[in-house]
Structures are given as C-alpha cells and as structure tokens.
Amino acid sequence: MILPVFLLLVGLLVMWQPRTKRWQSRLRAHLGSDERRMKQRANTFFLLGFAFVLAGLALLYKVTMS
C-alpha cells in the first residue's frame, strides 16, 4: 500500500522540479542559453513524472479493487 503513494509523490515531485529556480539555474549553467533544449528537458521531466503518477494510480486501483 505504501508503493502507490510513494510513486504518486515522486511523480508529482519530478513534475514540479523543472519549475524551481535552483533547477533552472543549474540547467542554464549546463546547457548555456539554449532555451529549446531547456524546454525539451523540462518536458521530459514532466512526462517522466506523469508516468510515475499513472503507475501509482494503477497500482492504487489494483490494490483497492482486489
């Protein structure tokens, strides 16, 4: 029962991370001023977090229905 909740929380954290100033400043230092690549990296993190959220919801559904 703890795994689905953990996946939901981690998914939300990964989705929220690219919006933080610290993450943006580190990425700007790593990629320079390439806004396209920064946006692409942020979208990748969002999709990864969304996949974690969906996996957590699926496991939560499976646990509650069985």
PDB file of N, H, CA, C and O in Angstrom:
ATOM      1  N   MET A   1       0.821  -1.198   0.000  1.00  0.00           N
ATOM      2  CA  MET A   1       0.000   0.000   0.000  1.00  0.00           C
ATOM      3  C   MET A   1       0.866   1.263   0.000  1.00  0.00           C
ATOM      4  O   MET A   1       0.412   2.324  -0.430  1.00  0.00           O
ATOM      5  N   ILE A   2       2.087   1.158   0.471  1.00  0.00           N
ATOM      6  H   ILE A   2       2.456   0.297   0.820  1.00  0.00           H
ATOM      7  CA  ILE A   2       2.951   2.337   0.519  1.00  0.00           C
ATOM      8  C   ILE A   2       3.543   2.660  -0.859  1.00  0.00           C
ATOM      9  O   ILE A   2       3.817   3.825  -1.147  1.00  0.00           O
ATOM     10  N   LEU A   3       3.743   1.649  -1.713  1.00  0.00           N
ATOM     11  H   LEU A   3       3.521   0.703  -1.478  1.00  0.00           H
ATOM     12  CA  LEU A   3       4.356   1.874  -3.024  1.00  0.00           C
ATOM     13  C   LEU A   3       3.525   2.791  -3.918  1.00  0.00           C
ATOM     14  O   LEU A   3       4.095   3.702  -4.519  1.00  0.00           O
ATOM     15  N   PRO A   4       2.207   2.601  -4.040  1.00  0.00           N
ATOM     16  CA  PRO A   4       1.447   3.530  -4.896  1.00  0.00           C
ATOM     17  C   PRO A   4       1.511   4.976  -4.421  1.00  0.00           C
ATOM     18  O   PRO A   4       1.612   5.894  -5.235  1.00  0.00           O
ATOM     19  N   VAL A   5       1.453   5.181  -3.122  1.00  0.00           N
ATOM     20  H   VAL A   5       1.370   4.435  -2.461  1.00  0.00           H
ATOM     21  CA  VAL A   5       1.530   6.550  -2.592  1.00  0.00           C
ATOM     22  C   VAL A   5       2.915   7.135  -2.856  1.00  0.00           C
ATOM     23  O   VAL A   5       3.043   8.308  -3.206  1.00  0.00           O
ATOM     24  N   PHE A   6       3.952   6.311  -2.686  1.00  0.00           N
ATOM     25  H   PHE A   6       3.848   5.358  -2.402  1.00  0.00           H
ATOM     26  CA  PHE A   6       5.321   6.746  -2.967  1.00  0.00           C
ATOM     27  C   PHE A   6       5.464   7.143  -4.437  1.00  0.00           C
ATOM     28  O   PHE A   6       6.058   8.176  -4.745  1.00  0.00           O
ATOM     29  N   LEU A   7       4.924   6.331  -5.340  1.00  0.00           N
ATOM     30  H   LEU A   7       4.441   5.492  -5.090  1.00  0.00           H
ATOM     31  CA  LEU A   7       5.007   6.647  -6.771  1.00  0.00           C
ATOM     32  C   LEU A   7       4.267   7.947  -7.100  1.00  0.00           C
ATOM     33  O   LEU A   7       4.735   8.745  -7.912  1.00  0.00           O
ATOM     34  N   LEU A   8       3.128   8.150  -6.474  1.00  0.00           N
ATOM     35  H   LEU A   8       2.748   7.502  -5.815  1.00  0.00           H
ATOM     36  CA  LEU A   8       2.389   9.401  -6.700  1.00  0.00           C
ATOM     37  C   LEU A   8       3.196  10.611  -6.239  1.00  0.00           C
ATOM     38  O   LEU A   8       3.299  11.607  -6.954  1.00  0.00           O
ATOM     39  N   LEU A   9       3.761  10.517  -5.048  1.00  0.00           N
ATOM     40  H   LEU A   9       3.677   9.708  -4.467  1.00  0.00           H
ATOM     41  CA  LEU A   9       4.534  11.648  -4.521  1.00  0.00           C
ATOM     42  C   LEU A   9       5.790  11.926  -5.339  1.00  0.00           C
ATOM     43  O   LEU A   9       6.104  13.080  -5.632  1.00  0.00           O
ATOM     44  N   VAL A  10       6.502  10.871  -5.703  1.00  0.00           N
ATOM     45  H   VAL A  10       6.247   9.934  -5.464  1.00  0.00           H
ATOM     46  CA  VAL A  10       7.710  11.049  -6.513  1.00  0.00           C
ATOM     47  C   VAL A  10       7.353  11.621  -7.881  1.00  0.00           C
ATOM     48  O   VAL A  10       8.062  12.482  -8.402  1.00  0.00           O
ATOM     49  N   GLY A  11       6.259  11.146  -8.458  1.00  0.00           N
ATOM     50  H   GLY A  11       5.683  10.446  -8.035  1.00  0.00           H
ATOM     51  CA  GLY A  11       5.818  11.668  -9.752  1.00  0.00           C
ATOM     52  C   GLY A  11       5.513  13.150  -9.696  1.00  0.00           C
ATOM     53  O   GLY A  11       5.907  13.907 -10.584  1.00  0.00           O
ATOM     54  N   LEU A  12       4.811  13.566  -8.650  1.00  0.00           N
ATOM     55  H   LEU A  12       4.492  12.952  -7.928  1.00  0.00           H
ATOM     56  CA  LEU A  12       4.497  14.988  -8.509  1.00  0.00           C
ATOM     57  C   LEU A  12       5.764  15.816  -8.289  1.00  0.00           C
ATOM     58  O   LEU A  12       5.883  16.927  -8.805  1.00  0.00           O
ATOM     59  N   LEU A  13       6.695  15.275  -7.530  1.00  0.00           N
ATOM     60  H   LEU A  13       6.598  14.373  -7.110  1.00  0.00           H
ATOM     61  CA  LEU A  13       7.959  15.975  -7.299  1.00  0.00           C
ATOM     62  C   LEU A  13       8.754  16.133  -8.588  1.00  0.00           C
ATOM     63  O   LEU A  13       9.301  17.204  -8.851  1.00  0.00           O
ATOM     64  N   VAL A  14       8.825  15.083  -9.390  1.00  0.00           N
ATOM     65  H   VAL A  14       8.381  14.213  -9.177  1.00  0.00           H
ATOM     66  CA  VAL A  14       9.573  15.140 -10.652  1.00  0.00           C
ATOM     67  C   VAL A  14       8.893  16.091 -11.631  1.00  0.00           C
ATOM     68  O   VAL A  14       9.566  16.776 -12.401  1.00  0.00           O
ATOM     69  N   MET A  15       7.571  16.136 -11.604  1.00  0.00           N
ATOM     70  H   MET A  15       7.025  15.579 -10.978  1.00  0.00           H
ATOM     71  CA  MET A  15       6.863  17.053 -12.491  1.00  0.00           C
ATOM     72  C   MET A  15       7.081  18.510 -12.068  1.00  0.00           C
ATOM     73  O   MET A  15       7.133  19.397 -12.920  1.00  0.00           O
ATOM     74  N   TRP A  16       7.209  18.761 -10.774  1.00  0.00           N
ATOM     75  H   TRP A  16       7.167  18.041 -10.082  1.00  0.00           H
ATOM     76  CA  TRP A  16       7.337  20.117 -10.252  1.00  0.00           C
ATOM     77  C   TRP A  16       8.780  20.625 -10.319  1.00  0.00           C
ATOM     78  O   TRP A  16       9.001  21.835 -10.371  1.00  0.00           O
ATOM     79  N   GLN A  17       9.750  19.733 -10.318  1.00  0.00           N
ATOM     80  H   GLN A  17       9.570  18.750 -10.276  1.00  0.00           H
ATOM     81  CA  GLN A  17      11.163  20.104 -10.224  1.00  0.00           C
ATOM     82  C   GLN A  17      11.628  21.124 -11.278  1.00  0.00           C
ATOM     83  O   GLN A  17      12.319  22.074 -10.911  1.00  0.00           O
ATOM     84  N   PRO A  18      11.288  20.976 -12.557  1.00  0.00           N
ATOM     85  CA  PRO A  18      11.791  21.958 -13.540  1.00  0.00           C
ATOM     86  C   PRO A  18      11.312  23.379 -13.313  1.00  0.00           C
ATOM     87  O   PRO A  18      11.849  24.306 -13.920  1.00  0.00           O
ATOM     88  N   ARG A  19      10.327  23.580 -12.464  1.00  0.00           N
ATOM     89  H   ARG A  19       9.891  22.827 -11.971  1.00  0.00           H
ATOM     90  CA  ARG A  19       9.816  24.922 -12.217  1.00  0.00           C
ATOM     91  C   ARG A  19      10.597  25.671 -11.141  1.00  0.00           C
ATOM     92  O   ARG A  19      10.393  26.869 -10.951  1.00  0.00           O
ATOM     93  N   THR A  20      11.482  24.982 -10.443  1.00  0.00           N
ATOM     94  H   THR A  20      11.649  24.008 -10.597  1.00  0.00           H
ATOM     95  CA  THR A  20      12.221  25.628  -9.366  1.00  0.00           C
ATOM     96  C   THR A  20      13.366  26.477  -9.920  1.00  0.00           C
ATOM     97  O   THR A  20      13.932  26.158 -10.966  1.00  0.00           O
ATOM     98  N   LYS A  21      13.702  27.552  -9.218  1.00  0.00           N
ATOM     99  H   LYS A  21      13.243  27.811  -8.368  1.00  0.00           H
ATOM    100  CA  LYS A  21      14.804  28.429  -9.652  1.00  0.00           C
ATOM    101  C   LYS A  21      16.141  27.706  -9.622  1.00  0.00           C
ATOM    102  O   LYS A  21      16.978  27.906 -10.503  1.00  0.00           O
ATOM    103  N   ARG A  22      16.346  26.866  -8.614  1.00  0.00           N
ATOM    104  H   ARG A  22      15.667  26.703  -7.899  1.00  0.00           H
ATOM    105  CA  ARG A  22      17.614  26.149  -8.491  1.00  0.00           C
ATOM    106  C   ARG A  22      17.832  25.231  -9.700  1.00  0.00           C
ATOM    107  O   ARG A  22      18.925  25.190 -10.265  1.00  0.00           O
ATOM    108  N   TRP A  23      16.784  24.498 -10.089  1.00  0.00           N
ATOM    109  H   TRP A  23      15.897  24.532  -9.630  1.00  0.00           H
ATOM    110  CA  TRP A  23      16.888  23.590 -11.229  1.00  0.00           C
ATOM    111  C   TRP A  23      17.165  24.377 -12.507  1.00  0.00           C
ATOM    112  O   TRP A  23      17.999  23.979 -13.320  1.00  0.00           O
ATOM    113  N   GLN A  24      16.462  25.492 -12.677  1.00  0.00           N
ATOM    114  H   GLN A  24      15.784  25.815 -12.017  1.00  0.00           H
ATOM    115  CA  GLN A  24      16.641  26.285 -13.887  1.00  0.00           C
ATOM    116  C   GLN A  24      18.036  26.895 -13.960  1.00  0.00           C
ATOM    117  O   GLN A  24      18.628  26.954 -15.037  1.00  0.00           O
ATOM    118  N   SER A  25      18.564  27.348 -12.832  1.00  0.00           N
ATOM    119  H   SER A  25      18.083  27.300 -11.957  1.00  0.00           H
ATOM    120  CA  SER A  25      19.902  27.940 -12.864  1.00  0.00           C
ATOM    121  C   SER A  25      20.965  26.878 -13.137  1.00  0.00           C
ATOM    122  O   SER A  25      21.929  27.141 -13.857  1.00  0.00           O
ATOM    123  N   ARG A  26      20.802  25.696 -12.577  1.00  0.00           N
ATOM    124  H   ARG A  26      20.020  25.483 -11.992  1.00  0.00           H
ATOM    125  CA  ARG A  26      21.765  24.621 -12.853  1.00  0.00           C
ATOM    126  C   ARG A  26      21.715  24.200 -14.315  1.00  0.00           C
ATOM    127  O   ARG A  26      22.752  23.980 -14.941  1.00  0.00           O
ATOM    128  N   LEU A  27      20.516  24.092 -14.848  1.00  0.00           N
ATOM    129  H   LEU A  27      19.674  24.271 -14.339  1.00  0.00           H
ATOM    130  CA  LEU A  27      20.385  23.681 -16.238  1.00  0.00           C
ATOM    131  C   LEU A  27      20.901  24.761 -17.180  1.00  0.00           C
ATOM    132  O   LEU A  27      21.503  24.461 -18.211  1.00  0.00           O
ATOM    133  N   ARG A  28      20.662  26.020 -16.818  1.00  0.00           N
ATOM    134  H   ARG A  28      20.173  26.263 -15.980  1.00  0.00           H
ATOM    135  CA  ARG A  28      21.165  27.123 -17.641  1.00  0.00           C
ATOM    136  C   ARG A  28      22.695  27.113 -17.663  1.00  0.00           C
ATOM    137  O   ARG A  28      23.307  27.398 -18.693  1.00  0.00           O
ATOM    138  N   ALA A  29      23.310  26.783 -16.523  1.00  0.00           N
ATOM    139  H   ALA A  29      22.813  26.551 -15.687  1.00  0.00           H
ATOM    140  CA  ALA A  29      24.766  26.696 -16.469  1.00  0.00           C
ATOM    141  C   ALA A  29      25.277  25.513 -17.289  1.00  0.00           C
ATOM    142  O   ALA A  29      26.353  25.579 -17.883  1.00  0.00           O
ATOM    143  N   HIS A  30      24.507  24.443 -17.316  1.00  0.00           N
ATOM    144  H   HIS A  30      23.633  24.389 -16.833  1.00  0.00           H
ATOM    145  CA  HIS A  30      24.923  23.234 -18.042  1.00  0.00           C
ATOM    146  C   HIS A  30      24.705  23.366 -19.551  1.00  0.00           C
ATOM    147  O   HIS A  30      25.561  22.964 -20.340  1.00  0.00           O
ATOM    148  N   LEU A  31      23.572  23.922 -19.946  1.00  0.00           N
ATOM    149  H   LEU A  31      22.878  24.248 -19.305  1.00  0.00           H
ATOM    150  CA  LEU A  31      23.224  23.995 -21.369  1.00  0.00           C
ATOM    151  C   LEU A  31      23.521  25.340 -22.002  1.00  0.00           C
ATOM    152  O   LEU A  31      23.387  25.490 -23.216  1.00  0.00           O
ATOM    153  N   GLY A  32      23.911  26.301 -21.223  1.00  0.00           N
ATOM    154  H   GLY A  32      24.019  26.179 -20.236  1.00  0.00           H
ATOM    155  CA  GLY A  32      24.107  27.639 -21.764  1.00  0.00           C
ATOM    156  C   GLY A  32      22.761  28.323 -21.873  1.00  0.00           C
ATOM    157  O   GLY A  32      21.913  28.171 -20.994  1.00  0.00           O
ATOM    158  N   SER A  33      22.560  29.064 -22.924  1.00  0.00           N
ATOM    159  H   SER A  33      23.249  29.188 -23.638  1.00  0.00           H
ATOM    160  CA  SER A  33      21.293  29.794 -23.084  1.00  0.00           C
ATOM    161  C   SER A  33      20.418  29.158 -24.154  1.00  0.00           C
ATOM    162  O   SER A  33      19.631  29.850 -24.800  1.00  0.00           O
ATOM    163  N   ASP A  34      20.542  27.861 -24.348  1.00  0.00           N
ATOM    164  H   ASP A  34      21.181  27.298 -23.823  1.00  0.00           H
ATOM    165  CA  ASP A  34      19.742  27.149 -25.352  1.00  0.00           C
ATOM    166  C   ASP A  34      18.351  26.863 -24.782  1.00  0.00           C
ATOM    167  O   ASP A  34      18.134  25.843 -24.128  1.00  0.00           O
ATOM    168  N   GLU A  35      17.422  27.770 -25.038  1.00  0.00           N
ATOM    169  H   GLU A  35      17.598  28.599 -25.570  1.00  0.00           H
ATOM    170  CA  GLU A  35      16.063  27.671 -24.479  1.00  0.00           C
ATOM    171  C   GLU A  35      15.327  26.449 -25.007  1.00  0.00           C
ATOM    172  O   GLU A  35      14.528  25.853 -24.284  1.00  0.00           O
ATOM    173  N   ARG A  36      15.576  26.070 -26.240  1.00  0.00           N
ATOM    174  H   ARG A  36      16.224  26.554 -26.828  1.00  0.00           H
ATOM    175  CA  ARG A  36      14.894  24.913 -26.820  1.00  0.00           C
ATOM    176  C   ARG A  36      15.241  23.642 -26.067  1.00  0.00           C
ATOM    177  O   ARG A  36      14.363  22.838 -25.755  1.00  0.00           O
ATOM    178  N   ARG A  37      16.520  23.462 -25.775  1.00  0.00           N
ATOM    179  H   ARG A  37      17.234  24.115 -26.028  1.00  0.00           H
ATOM    180  CA  ARG A  37      16.943  22.263 -25.037  1.00  0.00           C
ATOM    181  C   ARG A  37      16.469  22.292 -23.589  1.00  0.00           C
ATOM    182  O   ARG A  37      16.160  21.247 -23.015  1.00  0.00           O
ATOM    183  N   MET A  38      16.409  23.486 -22.993  1.00  0.00           N
ATOM    184  H   MET A  38      16.660  24.334 -23.458  1.00  0.00           H
ATOM    185  CA  MET A  38      15.895  23.591 -21.625  1.00  0.00           C
ATOM    186  C   MET A  38      14.423  23.205 -21.574  1.00  0.00           C
ATOM    187  O   MET A  38      13.993  22.480 -20.677  1.00  0.00           O
ATOM    188  N   LYS A  39      13.662  23.689 -22.536  1.00  0.00           N
ATOM    189  H   LYS A  39      14.012  24.277 -23.265  1.00  0.00           H
ATOM    190  CA  LYS A  39      12.237  23.358 -22.585  1.00  0.00           C
ATOM    191  C   LYS A  39      12.050  21.865 -22.855  1.00  0.00           C
ATOM    192  O   LYS A  39      11.159  21.233 -22.288  1.00  0.00           O
ATOM    193  N   GLN A  40      12.884  21.314 -23.713  1.00  0.00           N
ATOM    194  H   GLN A  40      13.608  21.828 -24.173  1.00  0.00           H
ATOM    195  CA  GLN A  40      12.816  19.884 -24.012  1.00  0.00           C
ATOM    196  C   GLN A  40      13.122  19.055 -22.764  1.00  0.00           C
ATOM    197  O   GLN A  40      12.454  18.054 -22.504  1.00  0.00           O
ATOM    198  N   ARG A  41      14.108  19.460 -22.007  1.00  0.00           N
ATOM    199  H   ARG A  41      14.651  20.273 -22.218  1.00  0.00           H
ATOM    200  CA  ARG A  41      14.460  18.752 -20.771  1.00  0.00           C
ATOM    201  C   ARG A  41      13.337  18.857 -19.745  1.00  0.00           C
ATOM    202  O   ARG A  41      13.031  17.882 -19.058  1.00  0.00           O
ATOM    203  N   ALA A  42      12.718  20.040 -19.636  1.00  0.00           N
ATOM    204  H   ALA A  42      12.966  20.832 -20.194  1.00  0.00           H
ATOM    205  CA  ALA A  42      11.606  20.226 -18.707  1.00  0.00           C
ATOM    206  C   ALA A  42      10.418  19.358 -19.110  1.00  0.00           C
ATOM    207  O   ALA A  42       9.760  18.776 -18.248  1.00  0.00           O
ATOM    208  N   ASN A  43      10.140  19.265 -20.397  1.00  0.00           N
ATOM    209  H   ASN A  43      10.675  19.738 -21.097  1.00  0.00           H
ATOM    210  CA  ASN A  43       9.046  18.418 -20.869  1.00  0.00           C
ATOM    211  C   ASN A  43       9.333  16.946 -20.599  1.00  0.00           C
ATOM    212  O   ASN A  43       8.419  16.186 -20.279  1.00  0.00           O
ATOM    213  N   THR A  44      10.581  16.540 -20.724  1.00  0.00           N
ATOM    214  H   THR A  44      11.323  17.157 -20.984  1.00  0.00           H
ATOM    215  CA  THR A  44      10.960  15.160 -20.439  1.00  0.00           C
ATOM    216  C   THR A  44      10.717  14.838 -18.967  1.00  0.00           C
ATOM    217  O   THR A  44      10.196  13.771 -18.644  1.00  0.00           O
ATOM    218  N   PHE A  45      11.086  15.740 -18.085  1.00  0.00           N
ATOM    219  H   PHE A  45      11.509  16.607 -18.347  1.00  0.00           H
ATOM    220  CA  PHE A  45      10.840  15.533 -16.660  1.00  0.00           C
ATOM    221  C   PHE A  45       9.345  15.479 -16.371  1.00  0.00           C
ATOM    222  O   PHE A  45       8.900  14.678 -15.549  1.00  0.00           O
ATOM    223  N   PHE A  46       8.566  16.326 -17.043  1.00  0.00           N
ATOM    224  H   PHE A  46       8.928  16.976 -17.711  1.00  0.00           H
ATOM    225  CA  PHE A  46       7.131  16.320 -16.833  1.00  0.00           C
ATOM    226  C   PHE A  46       6.529  14.976 -17.249  1.00  0.00           C
ATOM    227  O   PHE A  46       5.705  14.413 -16.528  1.00  0.00           O
ATOM    228  N   LEU A  47       6.940  14.466 -18.403  1.00  0.00           N
ATOM    229  H   LEU A  47       7.609  14.923 -18.988  1.00  0.00           H
ATOM    230  CA  LEU A  47       6.427  13.179 -18.869  1.00  0.00           C
ATOM    231  C   LEU A  47       6.853  12.035 -17.962  1.00  0.00           C
ATOM    232  O   LEU A  47       6.070  11.120 -17.708  1.00  0.00           O
ATOM    233  N   LEU A  48       8.079  12.078 -17.474  1.00  0.00           N
ATOM    234  H   LEU A  48       8.715  12.821 -17.680  1.00  0.00           H
ATOM    235  CA  LEU A  48       8.545  11.044 -16.550  1.00  0.00           C
ATOM    236  C   LEU A  48       7.732  11.078 -15.260  1.00  0.00           C
ATOM    237  O   LEU A  48       7.317  10.033 -14.758  1.00  0.00           O
ATOM    238  N   GLY A  49       7.506  12.260 -14.728  1.00  0.00           N
ATOM    239  H   GLY A  49       7.842  13.109 -15.136  1.00  0.00           H
ATOM    240  CA  GLY A  49       6.688  12.387 -13.527  1.00  0.00           C
ATOM    241  C   GLY A  49       5.263  11.930 -13.761  1.00  0.00           C
ATOM    242  O   GLY A  49       4.665  11.292 -12.895  1.00  0.00           O
ATOM    243  N   PHE A  50       4.715  12.248 -14.918  1.00  0.00           N
ATOM    244  H   PHE A  50       5.202  12.766 -15.622  1.00  0.00           H
ATOM    245  CA  PHE A  50       3.356  11.833 -15.249  1.00  0.00           C
ATOM    246  C   PHE A  50       3.257  10.310 -15.343  1.00  0.00           C
ATOM    247  O   PHE A  50       2.250   9.723 -14.947  1.00  0.00           O
ATOM    248  N   ALA A  51       4.302   9.678 -15.866  1.00  0.00           N
ATOM    249  H   ALA A  51       5.120  10.155 -16.187  1.00  0.00           H
ATOM    250  CA  ALA A  51       4.322   8.213 -15.930  1.00  0.00           C
ATOM    251  C   ALA A  51       4.336   7.609 -14.526  1.00  0.00           C
ATOM    252  O   ALA A  51       3.668   6.605 -14.278  1.00  0.00           O
ATOM    253  N   PHE A  52       5.088   8.211 -13.611  1.00  0.00           N
ATOM    254  H   PHE A  52       5.631   9.026 -13.812  1.00  0.00           H
ATOM    255  CA  PHE A  52       5.093   7.750 -12.221  1.00  0.00           C
ATOM    256  C   PHE A  52       3.706   7.904 -11.593  1.00  0.00           C
ATOM    257  O   PHE A  52       3.243   7.011 -10.885  1.00  0.00           O
ATOM    258  N   VAL A  53       3.053   9.022 -11.850  1.00  0.00           N
ATOM    259  H   VAL A  53       3.430   9.748 -12.425  1.00  0.00           H
ATOM    260  CA  VAL A  53       1.719   9.252 -11.298  1.00  0.00           C
ATOM    261  C   VAL A  53       0.736   8.211 -11.836  1.00  0.00           C
ATOM    262  O   VAL A  53      -0.056   7.652 -11.077  1.00  0.00           O
ATOM    263  N   LEU A  54       0.789   7.952 -13.139  1.00  0.00           N
ATOM    264  H   LEU A  54       1.432   8.405 -13.756  1.00  0.00           H
ATOM    265  CA  LEU A  54      -0.106   6.951 -13.722  1.00  0.00           C
ATOM    266  C   LEU A  54       0.163   5.558 -13.166  1.00  0.00           C
ATOM    267  O   LEU A  54      -0.774   4.803 -12.904  1.00  0.00           O
ATOM    268  N   ALA A  55       1.433   5.215 -12.984  1.00  0.00           N
ATOM    269  H   ALA A  55       2.193   5.828 -13.197  1.00  0.00           H
ATOM    270  CA  ALA A  55       1.771   3.913 -12.407  1.00  0.00           C
ATOM    271  C   ALA A  55       1.263   3.819 -10.974  1.00  0.00           C
ATOM    272  O   ALA A  55       0.750   2.778 -10.564  1.00  0.00           O
ATOM    273  N   GLY A  56       1.401   4.890 -10.220  1.00  0.00           N
ATOM    274  H   GLY A  56       1.817   5.735 -10.554  1.00  0.00           H
ATOM    275  CA  GLY A  56       0.898   4.913  -8.844  1.00  0.00           C
ATOM    276  C   GLY A  56      -0.606   4.766  -8.791  1.00  0.00           C
ATOM    277  O   GLY A  56      -1.130   4.040  -7.946  1.00  0.00           O
ATOM    278  N   LEU A  57      -1.313   5.453  -9.690  1.00  0.00           N
ATOM    279  H   LEU A  57      -0.887   6.044 -10.375  1.00  0.00           H
ATOM    280  CA  LEU A  57      -2.768   5.331  -9.726  1.00  0.00           C
ATOM    281  C   LEU A  57      -3.207   3.930 -10.120  1.00  0.00           C
ATOM    282  O   LEU A  57      -4.165   3.396  -9.561  1.00  0.00           O
ATOM    283  N   ALA A  58      -2.510   3.335 -11.079  1.00  0.00           N
ATOM    284  H   ALA A  58      -1.732   3.769 -11.533  1.00  0.00           H
ATOM    285  CA  ALA A  58      -2.848   1.973 -11.495  1.00  0.00           C
ATOM    286  C   ALA A  58      -2.629   0.983 -10.350  1.00  0.00           C
ATOM    287  O   ALA A  58      -3.463   0.108 -10.116  1.00  0.00           O
ATOM    288  N   LEU A  59      -1.525   1.117  -9.649  1.00  0.00           N
ATOM    289  H   LEU A  59      -0.847   1.828  -9.839  1.00  0.00           H
ATOM    290  CA  LEU A  59      -1.273   0.223  -8.514  1.00  0.00           C
ATOM    291  C   LEU A  59      -2.269   0.452  -7.386  1.00  0.00           C
ATOM    292  O   LEU A  59      -2.716  -0.498  -6.744  1.00  0.00           O
ATOM    293  N   LEU A  60      -2.612   1.696  -7.149  1.00  0.00           N
ATOM    294  H   LEU A  60      -2.249   2.468  -7.670  1.00  0.00           H
ATOM    295  CA  LEU A  60      -3.591   2.009  -6.114  1.00  0.00           C
ATOM    296  C   LEU A  60      -4.950   1.404  -6.465  1.00  0.00           C
ATOM    297  O   LEU A  60      -5.641   0.864  -5.601  1.00  0.00           O
ATOM    298  N   TYR A  61      -5.319   1.499  -7.725  1.00  0.00           N
ATOM    299  H   TYR A  61      -4.758   1.937  -8.426  1.00  0.00           H
ATOM    300  CA  TYR A  61      -6.579   0.914  -8.197  1.00  0.00           C
ATOM    301  C   TYR A  61      -6.554  -0.604  -8.024  1.00  0.00           C
ATOM    302  O   TYR A  61      -7.524  -1.202  -7.560  1.00  0.00           O
ATOM    303  N   LYS A  62      -5.441  -1.213  -8.401  1.00  0.00           N
ATOM    304  H   LYS A  62      -4.652  -0.728  -8.778  1.00  0.00           H
ATOM    305  CA  LYS A  62      -5.320  -2.675  -8.313  1.00  0.00           C
ATOM    306  C   LYS A  62      -5.395  -3.132  -6.853  1.00  0.00           C
ATOM    307  O   LYS A  62      -6.038  -4.138  -6.552  1.00  0.00           O
ATOM    308  N   VAL A  63      -4.746  -2.403  -5.952  1.00  0.00           N
ATOM    309  H   VAL A  63      -4.224  -1.586  -6.196  1.00  0.00           H
ATOM    310  CA  VAL A  63      -4.732  -2.774  -4.542  1.00  0.00           C
ATOM    311  C   VAL A  63      -6.123  -2.621  -3.920  1.00  0.00           C
ATOM    312  O   VAL A  63      -6.551  -3.466  -3.134  1.00  0.00           O
ATOM    313  N   THR A  64      -6.822  -1.544  -4.275  1.00  0.00           N
ATOM    314  H   THR A  64      -6.474  -0.857  -4.914  1.00  0.00           H
ATOM    315  CA  THR A  64      -8.125  -1.310  -3.665  1.00  0.00           C
ATOM    316  C   THR A  64      -9.214  -2.205  -4.243  1.00  0.00           C
ATOM    317  O   THR A  64     -10.193  -2.500  -3.558  1.00  0.00           O
ATOM    318  N   MET A  65      -9.062  -2.639  -5.477  1.00  0.00           N
ATOM    319  H   MET A  65      -8.266  -2.400  -6.033  1.00  0.00           H
ATOM    320  CA  MET A  65     -10.104  -3.450  -6.107  1.00  0.00           C
ATOM    321  C   MET A  65      -9.931  -4.961  -5.859  1.00  0.00           C
ATOM    322  O   MET A  65     -10.861  -5.729  -6.105  1.00  0.00           O
ATOM    323  N   SER A  66      -8.791  -5.383  -5.390  1.00  0.00           N
ATOM    324  H   SER A  66      -8.036  -4.759  -5.190  1.00  0.00           H
ATOM    325  CA  SER A  66      -8.606  -6.831  -5.187  1.00  0.00           C
ATOM    326  C   SER A  66      -8.769  -7.230  -3.739  1.00  0.00           C
ATOM    327  O   SER A  66      -8.645  -8.409  -3.406  1.00  0.00           O
TER     328      SER A  66
END
